[in-house]
Amino acid sequence: MAEFVYPPVIGAALTAFRALDARIKIVGAEHIPARGGAVLVSNHISYLDFLFAGLGAYRGGKRKTRFMAKDDVFKHRISGPLMRGMKHIPVDRTDGQPAYEAAVRALKAGEVVGVFPEATISRSFMLKKFKTGAARMAADSGAPLLPVVLWGTQQLWTKGRPKTLTKRHVPITIMIGEPIHLGPNDKPVMVTRRLRTAMSEMLDQAQREYPGKPSGPDDTWWLPAHLGGTAPTLEVAEAEDEAEALAKAERRAARG
């Protein structure tokens, strides 16, 4: 069923990008493996990142990425059938083991599985702490890690900002790094550090080479603080995330 659903979705996305004249630049497409499993690992700065990270793999090697996503998305009346039809992998945050096992099976079957190791969108637009799940999946499946960095997607739709899905001419950078192959003695924690370091260097390059500029003083929110923007620093953003998580936990407790 997936191959009846995935191509039209990709086609619709590409049509929308062309209509908006999105200036998409894909760097490192030659690193997409032609076949076999791979754990595609992307930074997370926008609600649309799965589209652009998936586009990088599709344009680079006609690979269809099966993203891991929270199961709420699969329960939605519109997105649910699409997510299931494209064989994305639902994650129950109260028990992630079934999703983990499903991802490893997909990798062993030669699929590309997409993971956001930061788990949630980075309000600072810099890399947050990485969870070790991607490295553990690579170790258990024998598949390489494929680092991907996105930049510019936060201008379209990100946490705490209104949607601007009709904004035209937005430059979008999709940077794909060299695959990271794990050895038999590699530890997931150390591999995750290595992965994050590589992606940090890629993100720095993507930011330095990005052609887009703020349109004025009120348009600096999408730039990190160290680049002269008004996005919160990583430390402030982490505090905001913790406060939000606490508020959600309190609401759940109040509902019983």
Short mmCIF file of C-alpha atoms in Angstrom, two decimals:
data_model
loop_
_atom_site.label_atom_id
_atom_site.label_comp_id
_atom_site.label_asym_id
_atom_site.label_seq_id
_atom_site.Cartn_x
_atom_site.Cartn_y
_atom_site.Cartn_z
CA MET A 1 0.00 0.00 0.00
CA ALA A 2 2.85 2.37 0.81
CA GLU A 3 3.98 2.79 -2.76
CA PHE A 4 0.47 3.84 -3.80
CA VAL A 5 0.44 6.53 -1.16
CA TYR A 6 4.00 7.81 -0.92
CA PRO A 7 4.58 8.96 -4.55
CA PRO A 8 1.44 11.16 -4.73
CA VAL A 9 2.32 12.76 -1.39
CA ILE A 10 5.84 13.50 -2.62
CA GLY A 11 4.40 14.87 -5.86
CA ALA A 12 2.00 17.15 -3.99
CA ALA A 13 4.81 18.44 -1.79
CA LEU A 14 7.06 19.15 -4.77
CA THR A 15 4.21 20.97 -6.53
CA ALA A 16 3.63 23.12 -3.44
CA PHE A 17 7.35 23.93 -3.16
CA ARG A 18 7.45 24.96 -6.82
CA ALA A 19 4.35 27.13 -6.44
CA LEU A 20 5.97 28.95 -3.53
CA ASP A 21 9.28 29.17 -5.40
CA ALA A 22 11.00 27.60 -2.42
CA ARG A 23 14.71 27.85 -3.14
CA ILE A 24 15.68 24.35 -2.09
CA LYS A 25 19.37 23.49 -2.11
CA ILE A 26 20.44 19.91 -1.49
CA VAL A 27 24.09 19.43 -0.55
CA GLY A 28 25.67 15.97 -0.27
CA ALA A 29 23.03 13.99 -2.18
CA GLU A 30 25.78 11.58 -3.23
CA HIS A 31 25.89 10.29 0.35
CA ILE A 32 22.41 8.74 0.09
CA PRO A 33 22.93 4.95 -0.12
CA ALA A 34 21.42 3.46 -3.26
CA ARG A 35 20.11 0.46 -1.34
CA GLY A 36 20.06 -1.10 2.09
CA GLY A 37 18.97 0.21 5.44
CA ALA A 38 20.05 3.56 6.87
CA VAL A 39 19.09 5.60 9.91
CA LEU A 40 18.44 9.10 8.62
CA VAL A 41 19.11 11.47 11.53
CA SER A 42 17.90 15.07 11.21
CA ASN A 43 17.92 18.19 13.33
CA HIS A 44 14.48 19.51 14.24
CA ILE A 45 13.59 23.19 13.80
CA SER A 46 10.18 23.03 12.11
CA TYR A 47 6.95 21.06 11.95
CA LEU A 48 7.75 20.45 8.26
CA ASP A 49 11.18 18.89 8.76
CA PHE A 50 10.05 15.37 7.88
CA LEU A 51 9.00 16.66 4.44
CA PHE A 52 12.35 18.29 3.71
CA ALA A 53 14.54 15.58 5.25
CA GLY A 54 12.54 13.02 3.29
CA LEU A 55 12.90 15.11 0.15
CA GLY A 56 16.68 15.02 0.52
CA ALA A 57 16.67 11.22 0.56
CA TYR A 58 14.17 11.01 -2.29
CA ARG A 59 15.97 13.48 -4.54
CA GLY A 60 19.34 11.98 -3.66
CA GLY A 61 18.56 8.34 -4.31
CA LYS A 62 14.80 7.87 -4.80
CA ARG A 63 14.74 6.51 -1.24
CA LYS A 64 11.49 6.69 0.72
CA THR A 65 12.05 7.45 4.39
CA ARG A 66 9.85 5.88 7.08
CA PHE A 67 9.82 8.44 9.88
CA MET A 68 9.26 7.69 13.53
CA ALA A 69 6.52 10.02 14.83
CA LYS A 70 4.34 10.31 17.90
CA ASP A 71 1.25 8.15 17.65
CA ASP A 72 -1.14 11.11 18.02
CA VAL A 73 -0.42 11.97 14.38
CA PHE A 74 -1.57 8.50 13.34
CA LYS A 75 -4.91 8.97 15.14
CA HIS A 76 -5.83 12.12 13.21
CA ARG A 77 -8.59 11.58 10.65
CA ILE A 78 -6.59 13.19 7.82
CA SER A 79 -2.93 12.59 8.65
CA GLY A 80 -3.52 9.13 10.14
CA PRO A 81 -4.35 7.26 6.89
CA LEU A 82 -1.49 9.03 5.11
CA MET A 83 1.05 8.21 7.83
CA ARG A 84 -0.01 4.58 7.90
CA GLY A 85 -0.10 4.36 4.12
CA MET A 86 3.47 5.64 3.87
CA LYS A 87 4.60 3.10 6.49
CA HIS A 88 5.81 5.67 8.96
CA ILE A 89 6.34 4.28 12.45
CA PRO A 90 4.09 5.37 15.35
CA VAL A 91 5.79 5.98 18.70
CA ASP A 92 3.93 5.66 21.98
CA ARG A 93 5.89 7.90 24.33
CA THR A 94 4.77 5.87 27.34
CA ASP A 95 6.26 2.70 25.81
CA GLY A 96 8.66 3.20 22.92
CA GLN A 97 9.92 -0.39 22.68
CA PRO A 98 7.41 -1.60 20.05
CA ALA A 99 8.32 1.36 17.81
CA TYR A 100 12.01 0.69 18.33
CA GLU A 101 11.60 -2.95 17.35
CA ALA A 102 9.54 -1.98 14.29
CA ALA A 103 12.27 0.47 13.21
CA VAL A 104 14.99 -2.17 13.56
CA ARG A 105 12.92 -4.62 11.49
CA ALA A 106 12.46 -1.98 8.78
CA LEU A 107 16.20 -1.25 8.75
CA LYS A 108 17.06 -4.94 8.44
CA ALA A 109 14.59 -5.12 5.55
CA GLY A 110 16.56 -2.41 3.74
CA GLU A 111 14.41 0.63 4.56
CA VAL A 112 15.54 4.17 5.40
CA VAL A 113 14.17 5.09 8.84
CA GLY A 114 14.00 8.76 9.84
CA VAL A 115 14.73 9.88 13.41
CA PHE A 116 14.81 13.26 15.15
CA PRO A 117 17.23 12.58 18.05
CA GLU A 118 16.33 15.84 19.80
CA ALA A 119 12.74 14.49 20.09
CA THR A 120 11.18 17.97 19.98
CA ILE A 121 11.67 21.15 17.98
CA SER A 122 14.60 23.30 19.07
CA ARG A 123 13.37 26.76 20.00
CA SER A 124 16.94 28.10 19.77
CA PHE A 125 17.37 26.53 16.29
CA MET A 126 20.64 25.04 17.56
CA LEU A 127 21.20 21.38 18.36
CA LYS A 128 19.72 20.18 21.64
CA LYS A 129 20.91 17.10 23.49
CA PHE A 130 20.61 13.91 21.44
CA LYS A 131 18.93 10.75 22.62
CA THR A 132 20.86 7.56 21.87
CA GLY A 133 18.05 5.70 20.10
CA ALA A 134 19.36 6.31 16.57
CA ALA A 135 22.80 4.93 17.43
CA ARG A 136 21.27 1.91 19.17
CA MET A 137 19.08 1.20 16.12
CA ALA A 138 22.13 1.41 13.86
CA ALA A 139 24.03 -0.98 16.12
CA ASP A 140 21.17 -3.48 16.34
CA SER A 141 20.42 -3.45 12.61
CA GLY A 142 23.89 -3.05 11.13
CA ALA A 143 22.70 0.01 9.19
CA PRO A 144 24.77 3.22 8.98
CA LEU A 145 23.75 6.57 10.43
CA LEU A 146 23.03 9.22 7.81
CA PRO A 147 23.34 12.76 9.26
CA VAL A 148 21.04 15.40 7.76
CA VAL A 149 20.86 19.08 8.66
CA LEU A 150 18.06 21.43 7.65
CA TRP A 151 18.14 25.22 7.67
CA GLY A 152 15.48 27.73 6.69
CA THR A 153 12.49 25.49 7.38
CA GLN A 154 11.85 27.32 10.66
CA GLN A 155 10.68 30.35 8.66
CA LEU A 156 7.63 28.42 7.42
CA TRP A 157 6.24 26.85 10.60
CA THR A 158 7.90 26.36 13.95
CA LYS A 159 7.05 26.16 17.61
CA GLY A 160 5.66 29.35 19.13
CA ARG A 161 5.25 31.15 15.80
CA PRO A 162 2.26 31.47 13.45
CA LYS A 163 2.24 29.38 10.29
CA THR A 164 3.61 31.14 7.22
CA LEU A 165 3.10 28.29 4.78
CA THR A 166 2.41 30.66 1.90
CA LYS A 167 5.65 32.61 2.34
CA ARG A 168 7.42 32.70 -1.00
CA HIS A 169 11.07 32.49 -2.07
CA VAL A 170 12.29 31.04 1.24
CA PRO A 171 15.73 29.45 0.84
CA ILE A 172 15.82 25.93 2.29
CA THR A 173 19.10 24.11 2.80
CA ILE A 174 19.16 20.31 3.04
CA MET A 175 22.67 19.11 3.89
CA ILE A 176 23.46 15.39 3.89
CA GLY A 177 26.67 14.20 5.52
CA GLU A 178 28.80 11.12 5.03
CA PRO A 179 27.29 7.94 6.50
CA ILE A 180 28.66 6.89 9.86
CA HIS A 181 29.32 3.15 10.01
CA LEU A 182 29.45 1.55 13.44
CA GLY A 183 32.08 -0.96 14.46
CA PRO A 184 31.35 -3.97 16.69
CA ASN A 185 32.87 -2.28 19.73
CA ASP A 186 31.26 1.15 19.27
CA LYS A 187 29.17 2.29 22.22
CA PRO A 188 25.88 4.13 21.48
CA VAL A 189 26.75 7.00 23.82
CA MET A 190 30.07 7.65 22.11
CA VAL A 191 28.58 7.23 18.64
CA THR A 192 25.84 9.73 19.55
CA ARG A 193 28.49 12.26 20.60
CA ARG A 194 30.32 11.71 17.32
CA LEU A 195 27.07 12.09 15.39
CA ARG A 196 26.15 15.31 17.19
CA THR A 197 29.60 16.78 16.58
CA ALA A 198 29.35 16.03 12.86
CA MET A 199 25.87 17.54 12.66
CA SER A 200 26.97 20.62 14.63
CA GLU A 201 29.70 21.26 12.07
CA MET A 202 27.21 20.75 9.24
CA LEU A 203 24.73 23.13 10.84
CA ASP A 204 27.42 25.78 11.25
CA GLN A 205 28.27 25.46 7.55
CA ALA A 206 24.61 25.60 6.51
CA GLN A 207 24.09 28.76 8.57
CA ARG A 208 27.24 30.46 7.28
CA GLU A 209 26.40 29.72 3.64
CA TYR A 210 22.68 30.43 3.88
CA PRO A 211 21.65 33.08 1.31
CA GLY A 212 18.58 34.36 3.17
CA LYS A 213 18.67 37.48 5.33
CA PRO A 214 16.10 39.03 7.69
CA SER A 215 13.80 41.44 5.89
CA GLY A 216 14.11 43.95 8.73
CA PRO A 217 14.50 44.40 12.50
CA ASP A 218 11.24 42.53 13.15
CA ASP A 219 12.37 39.52 11.12
CA THR A 220 15.32 38.32 13.18
CA TRP A 221 13.38 35.79 15.26
CA TRP A 222 14.50 32.86 13.08
CA LEU A 223 18.20 33.55 13.59
CA PRO A 224 20.09 32.13 16.60
CA ALA A 225 21.35 34.59 19.18
CA HIS A 226 25.01 34.00 18.29
CA LEU A 227 24.26 35.06 14.71
CA GLY A 228 22.66 38.31 15.82
CA GLY A 229 19.11 37.00 15.88
CA THR A 230 16.49 37.17 18.60
CA ALA A 231 15.85 33.44 19.00
CA PRO A 232 16.39 32.31 22.59
CA THR A 233 19.76 30.89 23.54
CA LEU A 234 20.04 27.14 23.96
CA GLU A 235 19.97 27.53 27.76
CA VAL A 236 16.86 29.72 27.75
CA ALA A 237 15.16 27.42 25.24
CA GLU A 238 15.86 24.38 27.43
CA ALA A 239 14.31 26.17 30.41
CA GLU A 240 11.22 26.93 28.32
CA ASP A 241 11.00 23.28 27.28
CA GLU A 242 11.21 22.14 30.89
CA ALA A 243 8.50 24.59 31.95
CA GLU A 244 6.23 23.40 29.13
CA ALA A 245 6.80 19.74 30.01
CA LEU A 246 6.01 20.45 33.66
CA ALA A 247 2.80 22.27 32.74
CA LYS A 248 1.70 19.35 30.55
CA ALA A 249 2.41 16.88 33.34
CA GLU A 250 0.36 18.96 35.77
CA ARG A 251 -2.56 19.10 33.32
CA ARG A 252 -2.46 15.34 32.88
CA ALA A 253 -2.38 14.84 36.65
CA ALA A 254 -5.34 17.19 37.09
CA ARG A 255 -7.35 15.17 34.56
CA GLY A 256 -6.58 12.04 36.58
#
